[in-house]
GROMACS .gro file of N, CA and C in nm:
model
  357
    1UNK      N    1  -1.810   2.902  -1.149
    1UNK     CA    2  -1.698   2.815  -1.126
    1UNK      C    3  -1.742   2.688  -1.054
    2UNK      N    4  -1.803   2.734  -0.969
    2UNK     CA    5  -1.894   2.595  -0.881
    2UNK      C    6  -1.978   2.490  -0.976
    3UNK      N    7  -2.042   2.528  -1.061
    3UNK     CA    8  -2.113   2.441  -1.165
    3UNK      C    9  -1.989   2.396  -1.272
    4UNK      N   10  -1.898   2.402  -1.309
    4UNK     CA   11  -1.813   2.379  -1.372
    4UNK      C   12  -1.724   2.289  -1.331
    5UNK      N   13  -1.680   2.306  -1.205
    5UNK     CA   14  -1.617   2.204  -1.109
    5UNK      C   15  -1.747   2.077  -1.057
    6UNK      N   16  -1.864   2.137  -1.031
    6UNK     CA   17  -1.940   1.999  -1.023
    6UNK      C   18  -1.974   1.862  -1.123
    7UNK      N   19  -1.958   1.975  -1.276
    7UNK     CA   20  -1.995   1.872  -1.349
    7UNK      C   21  -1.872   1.810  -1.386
    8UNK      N   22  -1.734   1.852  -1.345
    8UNK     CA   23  -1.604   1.773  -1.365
    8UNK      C   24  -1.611   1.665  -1.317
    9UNK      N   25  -1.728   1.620  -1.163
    9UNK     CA   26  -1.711   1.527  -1.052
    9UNK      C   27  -1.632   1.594  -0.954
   10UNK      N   28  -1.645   1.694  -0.915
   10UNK     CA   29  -1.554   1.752  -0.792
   10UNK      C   30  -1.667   1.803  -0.692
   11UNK      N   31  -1.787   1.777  -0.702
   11UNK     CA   32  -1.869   1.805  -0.614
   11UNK      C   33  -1.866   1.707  -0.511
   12UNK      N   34  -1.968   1.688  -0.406
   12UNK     CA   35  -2.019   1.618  -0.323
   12UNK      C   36  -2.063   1.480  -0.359
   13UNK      N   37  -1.972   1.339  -0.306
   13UNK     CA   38  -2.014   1.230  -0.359
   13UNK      C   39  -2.126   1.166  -0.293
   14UNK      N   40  -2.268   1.134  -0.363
   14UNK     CA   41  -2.310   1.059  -0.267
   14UNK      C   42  -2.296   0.902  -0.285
   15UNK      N   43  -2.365   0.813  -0.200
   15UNK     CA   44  -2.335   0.709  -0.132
   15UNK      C   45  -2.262   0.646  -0.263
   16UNK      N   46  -2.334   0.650  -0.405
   16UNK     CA   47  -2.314   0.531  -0.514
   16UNK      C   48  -2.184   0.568  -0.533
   17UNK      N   49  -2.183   0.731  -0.554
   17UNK     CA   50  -2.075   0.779  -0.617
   17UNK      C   51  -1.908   0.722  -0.534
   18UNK      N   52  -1.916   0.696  -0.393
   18UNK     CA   53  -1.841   0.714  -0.343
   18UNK      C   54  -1.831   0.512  -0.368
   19UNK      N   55  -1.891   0.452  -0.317
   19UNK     CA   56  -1.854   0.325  -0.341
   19UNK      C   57  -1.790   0.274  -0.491
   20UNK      N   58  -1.837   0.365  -0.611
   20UNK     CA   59  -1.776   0.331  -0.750
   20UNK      C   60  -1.641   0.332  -0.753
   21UNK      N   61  -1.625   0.473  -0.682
   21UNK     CA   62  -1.427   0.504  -0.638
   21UNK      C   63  -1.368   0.433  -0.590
   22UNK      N   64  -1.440   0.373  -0.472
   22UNK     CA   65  -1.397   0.293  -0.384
   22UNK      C   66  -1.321   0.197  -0.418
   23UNK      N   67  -1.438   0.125  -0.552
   23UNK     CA   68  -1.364  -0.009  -0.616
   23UNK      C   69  -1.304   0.028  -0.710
   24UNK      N   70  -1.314   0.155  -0.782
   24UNK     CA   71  -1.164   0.155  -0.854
   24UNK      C   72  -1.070   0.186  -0.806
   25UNK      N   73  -1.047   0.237  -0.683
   25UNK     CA   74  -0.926   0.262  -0.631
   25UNK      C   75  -0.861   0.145  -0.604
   26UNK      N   76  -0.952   0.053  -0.578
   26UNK     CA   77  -0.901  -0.079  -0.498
   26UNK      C   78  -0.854  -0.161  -0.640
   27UNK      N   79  -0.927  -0.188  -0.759
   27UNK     CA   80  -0.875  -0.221  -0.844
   27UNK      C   81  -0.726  -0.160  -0.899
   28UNK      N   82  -0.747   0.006  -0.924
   28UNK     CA   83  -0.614   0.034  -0.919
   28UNK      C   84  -0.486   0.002  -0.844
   29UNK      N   85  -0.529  -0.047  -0.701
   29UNK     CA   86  -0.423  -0.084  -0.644
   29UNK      C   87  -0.377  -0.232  -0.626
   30UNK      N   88  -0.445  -0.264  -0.687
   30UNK     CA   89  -0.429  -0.482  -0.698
   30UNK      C   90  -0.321  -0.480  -0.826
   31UNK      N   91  -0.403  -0.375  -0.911
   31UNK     CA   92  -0.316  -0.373  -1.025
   31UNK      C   93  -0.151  -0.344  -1.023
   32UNK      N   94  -0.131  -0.240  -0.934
   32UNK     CA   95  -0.036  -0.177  -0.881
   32UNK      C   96   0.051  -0.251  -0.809
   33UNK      N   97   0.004  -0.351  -0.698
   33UNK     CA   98   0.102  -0.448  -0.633
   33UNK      C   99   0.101  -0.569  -0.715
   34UNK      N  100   0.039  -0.598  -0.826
   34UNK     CA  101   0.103  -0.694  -0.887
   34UNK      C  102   0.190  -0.705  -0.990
   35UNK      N  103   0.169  -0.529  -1.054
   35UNK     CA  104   0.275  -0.503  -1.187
   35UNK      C  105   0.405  -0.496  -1.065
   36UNK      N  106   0.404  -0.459  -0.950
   36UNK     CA  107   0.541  -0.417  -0.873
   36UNK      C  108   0.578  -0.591  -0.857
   37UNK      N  109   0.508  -0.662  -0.771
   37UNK     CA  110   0.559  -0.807  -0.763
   37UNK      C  111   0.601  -0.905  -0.867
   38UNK      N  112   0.532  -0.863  -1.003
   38UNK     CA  113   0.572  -0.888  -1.118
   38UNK      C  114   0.752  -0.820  -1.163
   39UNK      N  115   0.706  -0.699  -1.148
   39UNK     CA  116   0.869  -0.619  -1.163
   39UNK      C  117   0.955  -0.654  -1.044
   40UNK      N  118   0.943  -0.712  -0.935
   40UNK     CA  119   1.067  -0.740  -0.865
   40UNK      C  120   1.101  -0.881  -0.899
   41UNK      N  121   0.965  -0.974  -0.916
   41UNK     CA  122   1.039  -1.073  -0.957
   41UNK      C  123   1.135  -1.111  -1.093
   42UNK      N  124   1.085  -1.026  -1.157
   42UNK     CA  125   1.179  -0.979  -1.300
   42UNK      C  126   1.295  -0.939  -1.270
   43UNK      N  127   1.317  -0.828  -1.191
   43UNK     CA  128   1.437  -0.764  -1.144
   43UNK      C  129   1.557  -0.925  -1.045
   44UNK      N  130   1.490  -0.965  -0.979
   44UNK     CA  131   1.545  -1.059  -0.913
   44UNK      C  132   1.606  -1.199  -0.989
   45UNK      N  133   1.514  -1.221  -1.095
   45UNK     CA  134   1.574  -1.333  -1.204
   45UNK      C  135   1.627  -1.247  -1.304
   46UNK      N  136   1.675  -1.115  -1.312
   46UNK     CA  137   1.782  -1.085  -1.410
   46UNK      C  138   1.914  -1.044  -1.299
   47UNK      N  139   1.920  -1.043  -1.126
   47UNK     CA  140   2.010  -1.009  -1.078
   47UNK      C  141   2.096  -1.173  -1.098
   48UNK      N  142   1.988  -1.294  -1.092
   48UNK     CA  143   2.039  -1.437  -1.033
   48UNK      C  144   2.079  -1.497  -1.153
   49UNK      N  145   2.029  -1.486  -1.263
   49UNK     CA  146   2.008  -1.586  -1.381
   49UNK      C  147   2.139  -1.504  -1.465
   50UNK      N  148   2.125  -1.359  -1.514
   50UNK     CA  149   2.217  -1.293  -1.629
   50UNK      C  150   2.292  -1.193  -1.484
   51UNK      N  151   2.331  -1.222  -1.386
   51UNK     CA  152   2.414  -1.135  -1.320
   51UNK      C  153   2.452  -1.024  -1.349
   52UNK      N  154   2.295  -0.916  -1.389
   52UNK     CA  155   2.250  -0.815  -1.367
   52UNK      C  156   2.293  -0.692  -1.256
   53UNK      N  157   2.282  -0.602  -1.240
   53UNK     CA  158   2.302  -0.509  -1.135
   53UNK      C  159   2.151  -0.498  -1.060
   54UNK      N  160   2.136  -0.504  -0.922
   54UNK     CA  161   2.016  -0.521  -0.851
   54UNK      C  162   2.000  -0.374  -0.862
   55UNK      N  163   1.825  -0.343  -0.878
   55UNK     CA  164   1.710  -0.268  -0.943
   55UNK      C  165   1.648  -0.316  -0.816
   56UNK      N  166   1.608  -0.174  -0.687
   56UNK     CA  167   1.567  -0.232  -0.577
   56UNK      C  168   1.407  -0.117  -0.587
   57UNK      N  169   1.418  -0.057  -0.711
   57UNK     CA  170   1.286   0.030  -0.711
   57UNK      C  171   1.148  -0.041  -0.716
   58UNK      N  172   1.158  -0.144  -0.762
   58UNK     CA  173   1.052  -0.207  -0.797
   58UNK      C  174   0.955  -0.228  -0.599
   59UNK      N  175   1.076  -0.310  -0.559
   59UNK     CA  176   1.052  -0.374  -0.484
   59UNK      C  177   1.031  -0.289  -0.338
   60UNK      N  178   1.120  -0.141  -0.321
   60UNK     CA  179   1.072  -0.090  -0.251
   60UNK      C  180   0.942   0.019  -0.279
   61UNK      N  181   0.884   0.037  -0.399
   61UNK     CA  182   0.800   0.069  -0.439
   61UNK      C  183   0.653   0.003  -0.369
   62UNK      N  184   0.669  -0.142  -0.373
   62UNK     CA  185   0.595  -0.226  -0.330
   62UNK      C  186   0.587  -0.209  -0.185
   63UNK      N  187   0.646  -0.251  -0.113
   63UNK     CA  188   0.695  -0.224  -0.015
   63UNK      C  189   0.628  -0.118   0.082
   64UNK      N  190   0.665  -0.028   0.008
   64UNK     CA  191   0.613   0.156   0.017
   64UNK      C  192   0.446   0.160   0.011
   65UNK      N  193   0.407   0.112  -0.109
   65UNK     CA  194   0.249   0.059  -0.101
   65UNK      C  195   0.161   0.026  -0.031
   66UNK      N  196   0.242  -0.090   0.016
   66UNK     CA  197   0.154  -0.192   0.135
   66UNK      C  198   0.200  -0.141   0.270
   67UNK      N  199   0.251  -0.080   0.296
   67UNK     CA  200   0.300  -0.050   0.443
   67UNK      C  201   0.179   0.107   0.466
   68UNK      N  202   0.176   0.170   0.385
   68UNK     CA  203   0.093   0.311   0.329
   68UNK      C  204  -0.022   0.232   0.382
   69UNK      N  205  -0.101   0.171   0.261
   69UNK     CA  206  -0.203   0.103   0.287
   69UNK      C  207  -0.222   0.015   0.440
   70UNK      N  208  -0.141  -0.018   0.516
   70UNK     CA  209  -0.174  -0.075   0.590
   70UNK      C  210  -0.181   0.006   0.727
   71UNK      N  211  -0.127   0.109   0.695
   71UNK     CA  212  -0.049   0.232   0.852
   71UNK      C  213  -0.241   0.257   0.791
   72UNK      N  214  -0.277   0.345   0.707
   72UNK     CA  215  -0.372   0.415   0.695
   72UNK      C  216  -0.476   0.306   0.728
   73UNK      N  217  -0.497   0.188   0.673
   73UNK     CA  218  -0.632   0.134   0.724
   73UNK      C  219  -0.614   0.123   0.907
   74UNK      N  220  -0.523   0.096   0.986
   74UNK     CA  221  -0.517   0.111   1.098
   74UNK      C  222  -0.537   0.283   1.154
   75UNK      N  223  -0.482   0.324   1.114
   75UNK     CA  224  -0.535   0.471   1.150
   75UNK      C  225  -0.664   0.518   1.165
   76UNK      N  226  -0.739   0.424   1.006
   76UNK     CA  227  -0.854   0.517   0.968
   76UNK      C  228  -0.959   0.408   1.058
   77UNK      N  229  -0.903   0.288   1.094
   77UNK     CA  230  -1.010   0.227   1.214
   77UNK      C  231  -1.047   0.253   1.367
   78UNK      N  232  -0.890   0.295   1.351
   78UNK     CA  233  -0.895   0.339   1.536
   78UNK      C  234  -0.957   0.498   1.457
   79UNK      N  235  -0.939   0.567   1.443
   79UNK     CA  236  -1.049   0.676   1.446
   79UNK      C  237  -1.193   0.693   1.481
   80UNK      N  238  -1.257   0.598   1.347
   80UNK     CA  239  -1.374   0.562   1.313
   80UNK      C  240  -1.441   0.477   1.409
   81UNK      N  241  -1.363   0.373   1.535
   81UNK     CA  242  -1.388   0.333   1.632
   81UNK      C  243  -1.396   0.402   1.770
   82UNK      N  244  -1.310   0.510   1.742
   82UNK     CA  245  -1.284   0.609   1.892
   82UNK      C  246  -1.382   0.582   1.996
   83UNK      N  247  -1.545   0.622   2.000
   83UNK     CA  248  -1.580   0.636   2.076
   83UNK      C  249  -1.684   0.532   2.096
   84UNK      N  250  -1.627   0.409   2.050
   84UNK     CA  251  -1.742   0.304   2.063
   84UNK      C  252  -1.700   0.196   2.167
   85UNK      N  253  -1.771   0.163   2.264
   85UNK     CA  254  -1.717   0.089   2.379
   85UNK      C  255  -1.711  -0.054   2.349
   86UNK      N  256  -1.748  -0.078   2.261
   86UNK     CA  257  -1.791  -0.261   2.182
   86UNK      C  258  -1.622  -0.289   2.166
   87UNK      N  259  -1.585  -0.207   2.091
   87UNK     CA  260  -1.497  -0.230   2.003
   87UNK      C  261  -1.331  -0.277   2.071
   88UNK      N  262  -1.280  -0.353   2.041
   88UNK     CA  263  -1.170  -0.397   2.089
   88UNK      C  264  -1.000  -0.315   2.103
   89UNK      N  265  -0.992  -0.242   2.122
   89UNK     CA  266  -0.814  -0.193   2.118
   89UNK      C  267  -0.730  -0.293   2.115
   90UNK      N  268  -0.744  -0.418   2.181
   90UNK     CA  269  -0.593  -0.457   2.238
   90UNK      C  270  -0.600  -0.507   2.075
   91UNK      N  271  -0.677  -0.590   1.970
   91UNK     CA  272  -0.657  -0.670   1.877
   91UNK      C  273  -0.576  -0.525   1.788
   92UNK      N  274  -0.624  -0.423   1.753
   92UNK     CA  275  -0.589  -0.312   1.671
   92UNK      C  276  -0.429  -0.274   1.749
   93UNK      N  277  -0.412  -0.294   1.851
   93UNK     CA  278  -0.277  -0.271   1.888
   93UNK      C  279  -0.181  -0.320   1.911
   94UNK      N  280  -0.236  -0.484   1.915
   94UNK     CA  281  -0.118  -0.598   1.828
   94UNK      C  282  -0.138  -0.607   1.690
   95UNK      N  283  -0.264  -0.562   1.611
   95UNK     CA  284  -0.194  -0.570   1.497
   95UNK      C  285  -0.080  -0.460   1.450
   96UNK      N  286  -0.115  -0.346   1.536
   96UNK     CA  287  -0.014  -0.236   1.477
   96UNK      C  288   0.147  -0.242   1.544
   97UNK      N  289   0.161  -0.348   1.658
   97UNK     CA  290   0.275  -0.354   1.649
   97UNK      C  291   0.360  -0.468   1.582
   98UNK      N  292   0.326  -0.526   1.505
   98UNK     CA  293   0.318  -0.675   1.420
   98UNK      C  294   0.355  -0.632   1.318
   99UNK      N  295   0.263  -0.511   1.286
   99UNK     CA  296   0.300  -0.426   1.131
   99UNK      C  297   0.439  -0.349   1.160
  100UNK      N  298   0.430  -0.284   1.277
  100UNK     CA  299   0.573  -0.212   1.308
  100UNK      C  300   0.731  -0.329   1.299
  101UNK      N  301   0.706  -0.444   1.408
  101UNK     CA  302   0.793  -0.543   1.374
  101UNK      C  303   0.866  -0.612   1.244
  102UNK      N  304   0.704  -0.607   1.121
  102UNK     CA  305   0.779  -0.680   1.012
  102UNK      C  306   0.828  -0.559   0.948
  103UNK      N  307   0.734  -0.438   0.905
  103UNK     CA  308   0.810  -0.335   0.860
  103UNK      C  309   0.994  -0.291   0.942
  104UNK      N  310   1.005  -0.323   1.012
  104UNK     CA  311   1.155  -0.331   1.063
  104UNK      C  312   1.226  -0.438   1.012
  105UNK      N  313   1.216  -0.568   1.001
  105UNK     CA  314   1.205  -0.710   0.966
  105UNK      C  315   1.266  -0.658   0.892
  106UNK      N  316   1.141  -0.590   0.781
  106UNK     CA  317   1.187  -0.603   0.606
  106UNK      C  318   1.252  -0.516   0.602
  107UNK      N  319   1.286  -0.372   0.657
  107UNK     CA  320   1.411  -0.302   0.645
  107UNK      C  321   1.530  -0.340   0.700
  108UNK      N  322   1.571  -0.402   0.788
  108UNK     CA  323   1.693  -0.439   0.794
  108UNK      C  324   1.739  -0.579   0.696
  109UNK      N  325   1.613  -0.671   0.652
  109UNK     CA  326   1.629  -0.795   0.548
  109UNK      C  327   1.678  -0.727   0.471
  110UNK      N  328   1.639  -0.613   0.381
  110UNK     CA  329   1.632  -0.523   0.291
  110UNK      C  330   1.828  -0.446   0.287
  111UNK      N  331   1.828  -0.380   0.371
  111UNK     CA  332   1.940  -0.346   0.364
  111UNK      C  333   2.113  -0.427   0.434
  112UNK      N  334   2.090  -0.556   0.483
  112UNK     CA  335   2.161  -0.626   0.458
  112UNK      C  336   2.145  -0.729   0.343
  113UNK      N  337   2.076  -0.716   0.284
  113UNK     CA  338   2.120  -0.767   0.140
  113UNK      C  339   2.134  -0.672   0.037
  114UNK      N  340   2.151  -0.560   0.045
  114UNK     CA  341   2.179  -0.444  -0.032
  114UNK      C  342   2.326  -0.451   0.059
  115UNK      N  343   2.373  -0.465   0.138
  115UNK     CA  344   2.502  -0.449   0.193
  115UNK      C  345   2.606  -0.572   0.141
  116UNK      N  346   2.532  -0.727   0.144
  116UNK     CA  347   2.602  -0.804   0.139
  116UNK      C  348   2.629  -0.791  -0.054
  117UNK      N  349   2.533  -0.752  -0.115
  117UNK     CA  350   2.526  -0.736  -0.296
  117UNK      C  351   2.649  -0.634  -0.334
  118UNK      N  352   2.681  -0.531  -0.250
  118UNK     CA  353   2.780  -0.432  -0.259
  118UNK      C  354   2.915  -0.490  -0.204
  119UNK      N  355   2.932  -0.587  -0.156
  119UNK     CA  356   3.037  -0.643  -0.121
  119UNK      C  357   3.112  -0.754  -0.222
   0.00000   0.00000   0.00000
């Protein structure tokens, strides 16, 4: 079972293996926030232009993406930094409350205009 699962690629990546993923993941995800920014701006010129019913999946999809991506690269730095005395906290802990601020920002932007659209 072990040789069967290795030659699937489920073994142990080394260095090349792991940087190849790396950039397709990252490609997968460029791709991903731009078909979404593409689909909200679509969604948004059929709410304004043909007075459409607002389609907010796109956009909190996006949304959902980049906030993911951004909680985890802060996570996965302060980790990976823990025990190194060089390294700065205060910059990693204004950026994470900056990220907390706009992520609030954009949820209440977000749902007062989902409030004022229902009115």
């Amino acid at each position: 079972m072990k040789g069967i699962l290795q030659n699937m690629g489920f073994g142990k990546a080394d260095e090349m293996q792991r940087l190849i993923l790396l950039k397709a993941q990252r490609n997968g995800y460029v791709f991903l926030a731009l078909a979404l920014l593409g689909w909200s701006l679509w969604e948004s010129y059929g709410v304004y232009a043909r007075q459409e019913p607002l389609n907010v999946t796109p956009c909190g999809l996006l949304i959902g993406a980049v906030l993911i991506q951004s909680f985890s690269q802060i996570v996965l730095t302060r980790r990976a930094t823990e025990g190194d005395e060089e390294s700065s906290k205060t910059g990693r802990l204004i950026a994470s409350v900056l990220l907390i601020c706009a992520t609030a920002a954009a949820a209440a932007a977000g749902a007062a205009f989902l409030l004022a659209a229902r009115s």
